XYZ file of C-alpha atoms in Angstrom:
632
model
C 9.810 9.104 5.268
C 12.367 8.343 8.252
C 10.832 4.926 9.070
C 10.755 3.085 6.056
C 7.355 0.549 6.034
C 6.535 -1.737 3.708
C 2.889 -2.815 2.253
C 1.481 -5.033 0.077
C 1.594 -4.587 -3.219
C 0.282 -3.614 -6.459
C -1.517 -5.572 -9.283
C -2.013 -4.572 -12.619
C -3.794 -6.096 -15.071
C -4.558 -5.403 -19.274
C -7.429 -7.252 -20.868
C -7.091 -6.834 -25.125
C -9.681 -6.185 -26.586
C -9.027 -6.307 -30.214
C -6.796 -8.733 -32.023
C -3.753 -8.793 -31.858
C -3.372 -7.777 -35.985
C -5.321 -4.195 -34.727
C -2.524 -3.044 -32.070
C 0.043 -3.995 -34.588
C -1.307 -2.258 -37.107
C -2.141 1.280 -35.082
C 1.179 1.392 -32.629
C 3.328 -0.550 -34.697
C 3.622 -3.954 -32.550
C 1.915 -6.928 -31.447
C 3.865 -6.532 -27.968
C 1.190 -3.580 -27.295
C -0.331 -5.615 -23.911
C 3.234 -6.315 -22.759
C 4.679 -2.720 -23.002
C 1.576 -1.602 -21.503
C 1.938 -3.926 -18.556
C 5.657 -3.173 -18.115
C 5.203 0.713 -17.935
C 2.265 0.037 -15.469
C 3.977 -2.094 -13.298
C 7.429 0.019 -13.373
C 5.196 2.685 -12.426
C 3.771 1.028 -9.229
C 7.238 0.297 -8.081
C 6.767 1.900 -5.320
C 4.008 -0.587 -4.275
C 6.762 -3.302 -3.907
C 10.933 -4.203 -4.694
C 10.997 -7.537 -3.039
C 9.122 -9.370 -5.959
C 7.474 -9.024 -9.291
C 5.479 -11.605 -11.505
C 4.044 -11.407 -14.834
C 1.517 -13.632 -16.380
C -0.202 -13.796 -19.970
C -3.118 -15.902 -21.258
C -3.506 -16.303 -25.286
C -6.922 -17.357 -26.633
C -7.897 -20.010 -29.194
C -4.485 -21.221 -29.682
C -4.622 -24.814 -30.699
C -4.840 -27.976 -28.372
C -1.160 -28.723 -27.216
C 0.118 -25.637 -27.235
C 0.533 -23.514 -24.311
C -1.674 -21.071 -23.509
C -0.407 -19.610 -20.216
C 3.067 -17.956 -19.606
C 4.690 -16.701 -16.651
C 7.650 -15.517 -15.198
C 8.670 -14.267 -11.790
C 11.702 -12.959 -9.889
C 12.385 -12.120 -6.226
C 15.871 -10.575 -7.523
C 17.372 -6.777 -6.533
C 15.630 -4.813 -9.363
C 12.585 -7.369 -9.923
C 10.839 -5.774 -12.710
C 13.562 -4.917 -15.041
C 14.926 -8.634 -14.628
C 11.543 -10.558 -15.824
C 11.038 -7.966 -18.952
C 14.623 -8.967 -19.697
C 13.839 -12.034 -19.312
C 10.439 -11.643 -21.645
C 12.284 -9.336 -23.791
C 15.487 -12.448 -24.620
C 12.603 -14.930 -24.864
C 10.946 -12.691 -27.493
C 14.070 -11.872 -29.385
C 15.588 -15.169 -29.368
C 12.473 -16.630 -31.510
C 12.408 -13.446 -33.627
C 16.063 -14.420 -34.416
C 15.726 -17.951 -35.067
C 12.676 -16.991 -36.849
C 13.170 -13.637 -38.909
C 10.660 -13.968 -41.584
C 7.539 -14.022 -38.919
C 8.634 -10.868 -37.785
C 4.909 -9.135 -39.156
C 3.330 -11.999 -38.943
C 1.231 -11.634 -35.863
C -0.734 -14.339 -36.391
C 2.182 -16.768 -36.038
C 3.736 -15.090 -33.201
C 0.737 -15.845 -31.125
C 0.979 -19.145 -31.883
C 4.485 -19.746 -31.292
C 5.845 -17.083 -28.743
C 6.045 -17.089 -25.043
C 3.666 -13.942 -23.464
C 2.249 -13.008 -26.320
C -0.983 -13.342 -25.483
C -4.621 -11.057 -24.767
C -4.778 -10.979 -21.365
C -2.295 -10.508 -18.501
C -1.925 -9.792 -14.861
C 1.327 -8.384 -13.489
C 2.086 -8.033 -9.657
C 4.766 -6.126 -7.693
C 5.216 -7.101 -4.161
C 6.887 -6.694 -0.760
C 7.293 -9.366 1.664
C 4.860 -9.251 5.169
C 3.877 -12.717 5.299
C 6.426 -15.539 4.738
C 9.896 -15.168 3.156
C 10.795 -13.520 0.620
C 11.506 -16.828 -1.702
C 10.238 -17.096 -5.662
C 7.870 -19.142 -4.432
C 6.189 -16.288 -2.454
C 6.004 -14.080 -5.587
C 2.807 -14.016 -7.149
C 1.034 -14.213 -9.451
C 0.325 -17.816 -8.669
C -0.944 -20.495 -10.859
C -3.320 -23.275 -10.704
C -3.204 -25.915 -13.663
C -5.635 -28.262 -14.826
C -5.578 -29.667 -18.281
C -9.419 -27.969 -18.731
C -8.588 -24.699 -19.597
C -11.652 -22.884 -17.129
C -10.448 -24.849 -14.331
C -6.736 -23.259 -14.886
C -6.430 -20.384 -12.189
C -3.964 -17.548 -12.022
C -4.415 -15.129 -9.045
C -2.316 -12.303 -7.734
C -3.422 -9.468 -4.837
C -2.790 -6.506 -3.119
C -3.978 -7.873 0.346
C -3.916 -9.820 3.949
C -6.378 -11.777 5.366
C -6.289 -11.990 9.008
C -7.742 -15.443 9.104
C -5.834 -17.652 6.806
C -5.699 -20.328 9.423
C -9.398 -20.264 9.704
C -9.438 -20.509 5.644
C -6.683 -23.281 5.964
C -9.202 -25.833 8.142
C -12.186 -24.894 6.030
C -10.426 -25.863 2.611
C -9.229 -29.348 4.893
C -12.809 -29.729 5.468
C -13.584 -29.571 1.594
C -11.097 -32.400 1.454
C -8.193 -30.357 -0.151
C -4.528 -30.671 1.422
C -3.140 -27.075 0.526
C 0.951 -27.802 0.033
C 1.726 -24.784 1.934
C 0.313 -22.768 4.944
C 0.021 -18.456 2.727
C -2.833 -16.433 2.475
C -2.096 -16.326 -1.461
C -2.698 -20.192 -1.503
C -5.438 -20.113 0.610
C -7.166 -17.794 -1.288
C -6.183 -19.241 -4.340
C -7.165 -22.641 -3.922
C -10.660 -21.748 -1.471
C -11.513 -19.858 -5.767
C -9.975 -22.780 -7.259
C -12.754 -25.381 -5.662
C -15.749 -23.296 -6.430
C -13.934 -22.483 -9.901
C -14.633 -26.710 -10.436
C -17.605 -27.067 -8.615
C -19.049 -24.234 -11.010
C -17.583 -25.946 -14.037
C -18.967 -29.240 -13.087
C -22.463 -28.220 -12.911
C -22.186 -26.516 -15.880
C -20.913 -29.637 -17.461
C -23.610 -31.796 -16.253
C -25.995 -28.731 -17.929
C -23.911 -29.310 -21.180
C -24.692 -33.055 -21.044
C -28.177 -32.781 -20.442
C -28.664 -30.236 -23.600
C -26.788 -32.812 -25.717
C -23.591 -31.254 -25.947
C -20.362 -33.507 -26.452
C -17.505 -33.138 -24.327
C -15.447 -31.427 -26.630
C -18.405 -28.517 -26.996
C -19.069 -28.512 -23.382
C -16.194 -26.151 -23.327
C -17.149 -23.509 -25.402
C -20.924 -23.799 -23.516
C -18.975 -23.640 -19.843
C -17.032 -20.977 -21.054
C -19.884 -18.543 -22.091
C -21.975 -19.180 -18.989
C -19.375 -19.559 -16.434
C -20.627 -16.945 -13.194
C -17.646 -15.583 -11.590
C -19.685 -13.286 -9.436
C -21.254 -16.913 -7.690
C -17.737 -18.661 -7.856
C -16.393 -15.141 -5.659
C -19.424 -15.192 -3.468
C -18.811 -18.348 -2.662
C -15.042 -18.288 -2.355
C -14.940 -14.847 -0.170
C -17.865 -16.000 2.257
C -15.567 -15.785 5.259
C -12.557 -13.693 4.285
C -11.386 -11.213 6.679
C -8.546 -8.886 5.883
C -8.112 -5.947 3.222
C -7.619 -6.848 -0.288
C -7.784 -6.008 -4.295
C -7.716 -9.822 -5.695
C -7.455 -10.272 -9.138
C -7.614 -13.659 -11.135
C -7.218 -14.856 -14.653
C -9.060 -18.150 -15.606
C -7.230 -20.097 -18.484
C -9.926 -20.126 -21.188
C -10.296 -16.029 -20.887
C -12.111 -14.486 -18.100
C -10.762 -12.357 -15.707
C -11.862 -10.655 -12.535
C -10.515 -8.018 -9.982
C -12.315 -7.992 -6.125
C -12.025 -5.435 -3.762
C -12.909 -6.428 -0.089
C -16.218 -4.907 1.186
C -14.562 -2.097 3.885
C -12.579 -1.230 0.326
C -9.638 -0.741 2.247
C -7.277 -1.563 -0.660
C -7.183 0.302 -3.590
C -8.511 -0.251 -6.856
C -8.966 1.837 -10.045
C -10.096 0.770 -13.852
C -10.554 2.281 -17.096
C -11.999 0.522 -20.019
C -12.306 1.514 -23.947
C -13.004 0.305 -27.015
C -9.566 -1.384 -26.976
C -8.388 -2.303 -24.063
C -9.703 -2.982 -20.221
C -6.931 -1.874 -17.531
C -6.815 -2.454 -13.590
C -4.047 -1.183 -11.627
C -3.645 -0.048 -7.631
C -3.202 3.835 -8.501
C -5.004 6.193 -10.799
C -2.767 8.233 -11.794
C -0.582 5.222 -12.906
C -3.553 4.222 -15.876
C -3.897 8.239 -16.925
C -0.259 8.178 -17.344
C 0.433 4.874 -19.219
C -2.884 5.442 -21.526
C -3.063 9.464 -21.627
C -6.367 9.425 -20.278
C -8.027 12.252 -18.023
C -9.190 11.798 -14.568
C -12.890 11.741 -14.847
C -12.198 8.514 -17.020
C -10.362 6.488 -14.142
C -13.439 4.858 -12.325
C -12.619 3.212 -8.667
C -13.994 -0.492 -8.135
C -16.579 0.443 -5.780
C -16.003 -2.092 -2.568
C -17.358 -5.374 -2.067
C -18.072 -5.497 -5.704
C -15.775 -7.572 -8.636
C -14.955 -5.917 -11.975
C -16.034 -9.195 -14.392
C -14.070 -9.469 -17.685
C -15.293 -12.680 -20.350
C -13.464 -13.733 -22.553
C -16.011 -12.047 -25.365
C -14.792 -8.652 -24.017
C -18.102 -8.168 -21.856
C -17.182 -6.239 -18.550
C -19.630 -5.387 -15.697
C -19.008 -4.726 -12.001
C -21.135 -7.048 -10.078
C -21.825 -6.898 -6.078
C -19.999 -9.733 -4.593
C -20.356 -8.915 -0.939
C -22.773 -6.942 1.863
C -21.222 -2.939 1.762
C -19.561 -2.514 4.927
C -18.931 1.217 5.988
C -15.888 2.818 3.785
C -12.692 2.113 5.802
C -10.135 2.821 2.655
C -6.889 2.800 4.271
C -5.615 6.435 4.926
C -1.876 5.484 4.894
C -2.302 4.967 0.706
C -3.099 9.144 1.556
C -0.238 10.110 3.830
C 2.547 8.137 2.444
C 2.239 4.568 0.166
C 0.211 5.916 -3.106
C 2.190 8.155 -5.334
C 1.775 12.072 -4.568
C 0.983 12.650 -8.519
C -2.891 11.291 -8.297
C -4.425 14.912 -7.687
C -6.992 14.032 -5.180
C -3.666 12.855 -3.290
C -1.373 15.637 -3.992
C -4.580 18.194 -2.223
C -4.783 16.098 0.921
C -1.318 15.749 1.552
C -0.521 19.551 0.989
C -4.027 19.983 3.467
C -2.319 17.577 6.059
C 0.493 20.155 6.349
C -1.604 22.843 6.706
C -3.766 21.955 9.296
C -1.196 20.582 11.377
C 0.643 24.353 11.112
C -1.584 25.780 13.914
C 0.417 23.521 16.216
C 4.020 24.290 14.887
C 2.969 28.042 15.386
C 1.875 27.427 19.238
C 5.868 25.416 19.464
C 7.366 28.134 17.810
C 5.432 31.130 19.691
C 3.970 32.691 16.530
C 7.891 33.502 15.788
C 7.530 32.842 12.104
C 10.506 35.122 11.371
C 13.131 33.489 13.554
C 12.057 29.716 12.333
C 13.273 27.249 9.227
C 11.294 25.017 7.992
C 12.078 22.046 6.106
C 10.965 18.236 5.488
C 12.402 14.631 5.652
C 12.912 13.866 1.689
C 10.878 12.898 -0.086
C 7.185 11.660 0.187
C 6.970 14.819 3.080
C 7.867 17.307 0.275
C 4.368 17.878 -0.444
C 2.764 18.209 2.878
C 5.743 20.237 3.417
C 4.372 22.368 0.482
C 0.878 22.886 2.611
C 2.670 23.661 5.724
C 4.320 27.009 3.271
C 1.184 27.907 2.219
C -0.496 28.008 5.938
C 2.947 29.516 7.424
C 2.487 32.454 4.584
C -0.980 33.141 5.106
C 0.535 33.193 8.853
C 3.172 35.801 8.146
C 0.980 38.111 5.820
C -1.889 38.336 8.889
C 0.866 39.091 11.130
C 2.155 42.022 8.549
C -1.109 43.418 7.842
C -1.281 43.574 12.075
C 1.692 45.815 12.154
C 0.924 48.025 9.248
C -2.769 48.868 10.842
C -1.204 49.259 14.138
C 0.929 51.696 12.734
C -1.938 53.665 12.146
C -0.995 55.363 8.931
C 2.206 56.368 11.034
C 4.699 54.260 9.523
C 7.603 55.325 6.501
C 7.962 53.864 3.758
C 11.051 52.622 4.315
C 9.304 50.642 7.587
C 6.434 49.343 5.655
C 8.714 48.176 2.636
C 10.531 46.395 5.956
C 7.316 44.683 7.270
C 6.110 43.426 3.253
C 9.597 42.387 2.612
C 9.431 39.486 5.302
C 9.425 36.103 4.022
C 8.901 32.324 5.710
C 12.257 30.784 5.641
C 11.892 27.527 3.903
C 15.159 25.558 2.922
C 15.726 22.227 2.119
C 18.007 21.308 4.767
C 17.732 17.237 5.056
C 19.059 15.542 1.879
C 18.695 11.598 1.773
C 21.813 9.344 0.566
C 20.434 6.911 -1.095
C 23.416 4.816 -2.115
C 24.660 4.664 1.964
C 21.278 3.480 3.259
C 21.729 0.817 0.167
C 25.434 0.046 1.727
C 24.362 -0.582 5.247
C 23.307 -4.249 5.422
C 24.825 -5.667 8.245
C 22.868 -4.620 12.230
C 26.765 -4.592 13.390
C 27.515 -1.534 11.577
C 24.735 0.173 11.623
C 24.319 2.469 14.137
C 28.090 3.692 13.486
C 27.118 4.663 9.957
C 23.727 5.213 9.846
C 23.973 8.576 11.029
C 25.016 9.826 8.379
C 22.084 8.471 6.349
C 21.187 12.125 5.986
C 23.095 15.014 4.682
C 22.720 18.615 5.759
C 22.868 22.392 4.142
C 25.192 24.468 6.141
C 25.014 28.220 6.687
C 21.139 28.467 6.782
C 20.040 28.011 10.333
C 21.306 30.404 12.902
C 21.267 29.714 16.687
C 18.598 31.725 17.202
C 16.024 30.039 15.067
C 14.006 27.536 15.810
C 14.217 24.351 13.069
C 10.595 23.346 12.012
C 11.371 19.862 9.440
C 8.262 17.362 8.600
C 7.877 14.129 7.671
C 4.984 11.836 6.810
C 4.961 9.759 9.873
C 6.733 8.383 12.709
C 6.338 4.798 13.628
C 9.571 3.689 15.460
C 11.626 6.482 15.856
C 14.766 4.772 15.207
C 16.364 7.087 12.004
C 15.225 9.984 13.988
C 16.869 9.189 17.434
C 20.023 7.568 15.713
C 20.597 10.589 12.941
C 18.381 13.155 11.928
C 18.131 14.399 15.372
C 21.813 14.374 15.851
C 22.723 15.933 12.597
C 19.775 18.241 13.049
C 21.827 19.323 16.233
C 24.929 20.095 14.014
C 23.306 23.186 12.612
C 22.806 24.654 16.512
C 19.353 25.713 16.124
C 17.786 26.920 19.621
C 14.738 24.259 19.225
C 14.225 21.074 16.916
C 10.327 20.727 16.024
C 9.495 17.456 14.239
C 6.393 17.542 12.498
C 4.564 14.185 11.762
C 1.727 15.284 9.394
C -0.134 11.729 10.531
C -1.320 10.654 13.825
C 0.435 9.078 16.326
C 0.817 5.359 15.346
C -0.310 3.335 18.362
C -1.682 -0.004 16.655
C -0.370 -2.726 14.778
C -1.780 -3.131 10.774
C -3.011 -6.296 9.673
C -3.892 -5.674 6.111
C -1.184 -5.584 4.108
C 0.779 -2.530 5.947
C 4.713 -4.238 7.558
C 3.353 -2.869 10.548
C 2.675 -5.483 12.775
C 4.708 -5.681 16.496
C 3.149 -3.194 18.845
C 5.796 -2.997 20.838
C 8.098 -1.547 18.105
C 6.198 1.817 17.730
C 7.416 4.887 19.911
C 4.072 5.696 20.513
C 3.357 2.723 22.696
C 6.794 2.494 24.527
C 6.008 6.105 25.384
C 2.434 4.999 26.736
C 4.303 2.281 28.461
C 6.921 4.768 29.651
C 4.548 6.860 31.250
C 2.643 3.729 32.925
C 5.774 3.325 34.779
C 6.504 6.912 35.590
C 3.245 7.619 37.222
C 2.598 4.537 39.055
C -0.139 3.150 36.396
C 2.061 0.083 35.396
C -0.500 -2.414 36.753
C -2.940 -1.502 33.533
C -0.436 -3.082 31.606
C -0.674 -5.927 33.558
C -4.553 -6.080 33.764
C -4.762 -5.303 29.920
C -2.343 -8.424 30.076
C -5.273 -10.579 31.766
C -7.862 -9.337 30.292
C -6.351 -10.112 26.524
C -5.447 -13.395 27.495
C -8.785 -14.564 28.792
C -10.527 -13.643 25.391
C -7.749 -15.522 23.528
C -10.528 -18.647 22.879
C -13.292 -16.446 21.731
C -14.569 -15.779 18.114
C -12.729 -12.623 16.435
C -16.393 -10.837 16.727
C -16.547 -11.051 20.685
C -12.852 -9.673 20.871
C -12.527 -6.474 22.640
C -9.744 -4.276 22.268
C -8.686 -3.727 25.273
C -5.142 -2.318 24.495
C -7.239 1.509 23.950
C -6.778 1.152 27.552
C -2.942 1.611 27.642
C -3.245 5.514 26.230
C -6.467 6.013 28.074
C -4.732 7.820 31.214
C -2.891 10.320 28.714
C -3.624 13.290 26.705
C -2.030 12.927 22.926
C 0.383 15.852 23.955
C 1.640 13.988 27.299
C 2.548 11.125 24.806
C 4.135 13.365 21.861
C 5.937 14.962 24.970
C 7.615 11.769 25.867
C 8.279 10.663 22.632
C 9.939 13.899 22.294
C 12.271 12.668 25.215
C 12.874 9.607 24.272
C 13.958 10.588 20.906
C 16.671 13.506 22.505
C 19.674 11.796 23.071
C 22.466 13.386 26.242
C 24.647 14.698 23.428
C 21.594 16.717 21.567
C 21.647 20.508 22.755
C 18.786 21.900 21.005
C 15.275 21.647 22.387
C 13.376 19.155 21.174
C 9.882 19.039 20.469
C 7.637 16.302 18.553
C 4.138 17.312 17.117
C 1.723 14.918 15.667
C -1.375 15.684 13.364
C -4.876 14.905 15.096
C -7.518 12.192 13.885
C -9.802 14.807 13.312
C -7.711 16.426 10.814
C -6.593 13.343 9.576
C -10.466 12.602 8.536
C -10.795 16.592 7.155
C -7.819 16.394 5.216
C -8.965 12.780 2.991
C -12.473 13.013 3.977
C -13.159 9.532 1.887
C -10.396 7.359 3.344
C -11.413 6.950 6.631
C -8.949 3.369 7.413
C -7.937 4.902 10.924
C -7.414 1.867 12.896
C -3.404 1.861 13.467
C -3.983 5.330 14.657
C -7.255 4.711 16.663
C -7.668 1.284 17.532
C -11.073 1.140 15.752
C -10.539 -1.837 13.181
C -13.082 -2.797 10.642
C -13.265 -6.593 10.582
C -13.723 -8.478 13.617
C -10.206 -10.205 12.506
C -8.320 -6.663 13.431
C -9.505 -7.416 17.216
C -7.999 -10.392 17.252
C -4.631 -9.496 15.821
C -4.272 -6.173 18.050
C -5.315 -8.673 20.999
C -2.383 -11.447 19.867
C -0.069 -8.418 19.714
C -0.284 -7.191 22.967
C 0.249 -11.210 24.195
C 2.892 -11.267 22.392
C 4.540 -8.137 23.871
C 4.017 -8.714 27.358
C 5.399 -12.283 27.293
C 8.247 -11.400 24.880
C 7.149 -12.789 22.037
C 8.883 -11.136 19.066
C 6.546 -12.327 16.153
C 3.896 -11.305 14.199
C -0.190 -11.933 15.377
C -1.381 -13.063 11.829
């Protein structure tokens, strides 16, 4: 992808459900939960470099001993430093202690991590900075082991502030102004309030307070303690939680716009934010990799008991599309189809910019997420080319020699890889002041392939600012002379800001809306803006559900090829001398190609919480007066 975006996150978590003596006894180690969760969290790193956090929970260790462990790092390669980190804790007590090297028993009592349940997190910063103390997972301590909270998520709510005052109106005063906290600490009152009750229950059946615990801990309800909790959340998120004595829970919000997979056997339950990541790490097939349907929470007890419980009122499936087009690896196989379909049903417009000239055309992609839409586009340009020869071989009417018909089969779709990324110079530039001088050259190319009569088809996932394109692929594009430059974005045209967990979040950054704006200007239409302007400001005081998005009306006047047209023109510098031409896939395909992700709303405008309204509306303030921030 050209313009690198960010998202949160990825969570994965590992319930044990044997002791510890079984996994050492069948793989060989009682470290089985913590490889497990290192090779599924090294797997989702892709989900998020900025930050990583491990946590582990060990049952019925002995009063005074520690039962929770965790260890986080905000550092360059994130993961590998806190399993080093695990890894010298670990082998430092084996050393001191080699004689309870087999003897499982003891290290559960005495090592860090060790434990039967753990949650892992990788993450990349969108809200607040990128300090240890933003890394989650993030823990709540009490001295009663059910009222100890760990909770980590892949998700943004776009109404912490409202969740701030409500938890100020419980009496709470939260140390810090996060979503994460928010959340955390809105779970962590009902998590007491449930725990009291049950200990008042305890009392009245007689029970000490010493075995009160055990009784709170069998008939603790989670599902009430996340009904309760979630009531008013608005935003996209997978939140998963630990409690101290044992249970565990994962809750997906009810558009289910984040993802969230699980798999479950006689040994082990398993949560992580990609399938394919669980069929890899456990060798499992597909058909055993469920989905956590939405508005419902995947319930672990500590007794090993697991059941996925509605939590919230189903609200129509608005599963993110990006995770399609770009964030979730290409392996998953449902994923790896609708990317390769995105390329080919965008290919009927590439043949329209390239007048059917199939022959006289390259085609290439932006490495590397694009390769395999890149792949569909092949596929469509072939089927293309072979309609095209059967044409000229029935024209010929039976006519033609061999050596003519040997001519027409022998044509083939050029397809080259062209673009090649350099990863260690986009690493190198850090500073804005030498940026533009170098990163130009953020791309290689292959010489020799393109000729000056061929048009240059490349493709990429998406384009959301335009800036790598216009400051270097473009212009080293131009090096190889080609008569026209088609970029290919196999999603739609990016025209809204994301406010669940995509870095995508200042309208006025995307090329699609400074073309919009551009064209306002051009033919005389500027004063929308400025009515758009009063109309956004004047439903700044009302409730997120009587928001109106009025910024749809900024594209209204223009077709999607008048925009893509001007984009094209912005992104053609004076010193390019190859047409230029910029082609975007349409909603409709969008919705054909992943027919169950139907998120839309950065491409459409249509968001599906009454929050998205209000963030789209505090964007477009924050454009026309200047304002440089984020609206959540």
């Amino acid at each position: 992808m050209s313009d690198a975006i960010k998202h949160e996150c990825g969570i994965a978590l590992v319930r044990l459900k044997k002791p510890l003596q079984f996994y050492k006894d069948k793989y060989g180690t009682a470290f089985y939960g913590i490889n497990k969760m290192y090779l599924l969290m090294e797997k989702q790193h892709n989900r998020g470099q900025d930050g990583a956090g491990f946590a582990s929970v060990k049952f019925n260790v002995e009063p005074g001993t520690r039962y929770v462990s965790r260890v986080r790092s905000n550092k360059s390669q994130p993961i590998q430093d806190i399993f080093g980190q695990i890894n010298a804790r670990l082998n430092g007590v084996l050393e001191e202690n080699p004689s309870k090297k087999d003897d499982v028993l003891w290290q559960e009592q005495n090592m860090p991590y060790v434990g039967n349940l753990f949650l892992g997190h990788v993450r990349y910063g969108t809200f607040g900075k990128n300090s240890i103390e933003s890394v989650h997972p993030f823990l709540r301590q009490s001295n009663w082991k059910h009222q100890s909270l760990i909770v980590a998520g892949n998700f943004n709510m776009t109404n912490s502030k409202q969740l701030l005052e409500e938890l100020v109106e419980l009496g709470q005063h939260p140390k810090e102004f996060t979503d994460t906290v928010t959340v955390m600490e809105k779970i962590g009152h009902f998590l007491e309030d449930e725990v009291a009750k049950l200990y008042l229950d305890a009392k009245e059946e007689g029970f000490s307070k010493k075995d009160a615990s055990p009784y709170i801990e069998e008939n603790l309800d989670l599902q009430n303690v996340l009904k309760r909790s979630s009531k008013n959340w608005d935003g996209g998120y997978a939140m998963a939680g630990l409690v101290g004595h044992g249970d565990a829970f994962v809750l997906r919000d009810p558009n289910g716009i984040r993802p969230t997979y699980f798999y479950e056997d006689d040994e082990v339950v398993v949560v992580a934010s990609e399938r394919p990541v669980i069929q890899t790490v456990f060798n499992v097939t597909i058909d055993k990799v469920q989905e956590l349907d939405r508005g419902h929470a995947l319930i672990i007890k500590k007794s090993g008991a697991t059941s996925v419980l509605p939590v919230l009122d189903q609200k129509e499936n608005k599963a993110c599309s990006f995770e399609r087009i770009y964030f979730s690896r290409g392996s998953d196989a449902g994923i790896y189809e609708e990317r390769k379909n995105l390329g080919k049903l965008v290919f009927p417009l590439i043949l329209k910019s390239i007048n059917n000239d199939i022959t006289n055309s390259v085609f290439s992609y932006i490495p590397n997420t694009a390769e395999t839409s890149f792949y569909g586009m092949t596929e469509a340009a072939e089927d293309i080319l072979n309609q095209q020869k059967t044409a000229k071989i029935l024209d010929g009417g039976g006519k033609l020699s061999a050596s003519r018909v040997t001519e027409i089969l022998s044509e083939r779709p050029r397809f080259e890889k062209i673009a090649i990324k350099d990863a260690k110079l986009r690493t190198f530039i850090a500073d804005d002041s030498s940026r533009d001088d170098l990163v130009e050259h953020v791309y290689d190319i292959t010489y020799g392939v393109v000729k000056p009569t061929d048009n240059l088809v490349i493709i990429d996932d998406s384009i959301v600012r335009g800036t790598t394109l216009k400051k270097s692929i473009i212009k080293i594009l131009d090096r190889l002379q080609p008569k026209k430059i088609v970029v290919v974005s196999s999603a739609p045209q990016i025209r809204y800001p994301d406010c669940y967990g995509i870095d995508m979040a200042r309208i006025g950054d995307f090329i699609a809306f400074k073309a919009a704006i551009e064209l306002l200007k051009e033919t005389n239409q500027y004063t929308i803006v400025e009515e758009v302007y009063k109309k956004s400001k004047a439903q700044q005081s009302n409730e997120d559900k009587d928001i109106v998005n009025f910024v749809k009306e900024i594209y209204a006047p223009f077709s999607n090829e008048e925009i893509s047209a001007k984009i094209a023109q912005m992104l053609k510098t004076s010193e390019i001398n190859a047409e230029v031409e910029v082609i975007y896939q349409t909603v409709d395909n969008l919705h054909i190609a992943c027919p169950d992700n139907l998120g839309d709303w950065y491409f459409t405008g249509d968001y599906p919480t009454d929050g998205g309204h209000r963030v789209v509306n505090e964007a477009f303030i924050n454009f026309y007066e200047g304002n440089n921030k984020r609206a959540y």
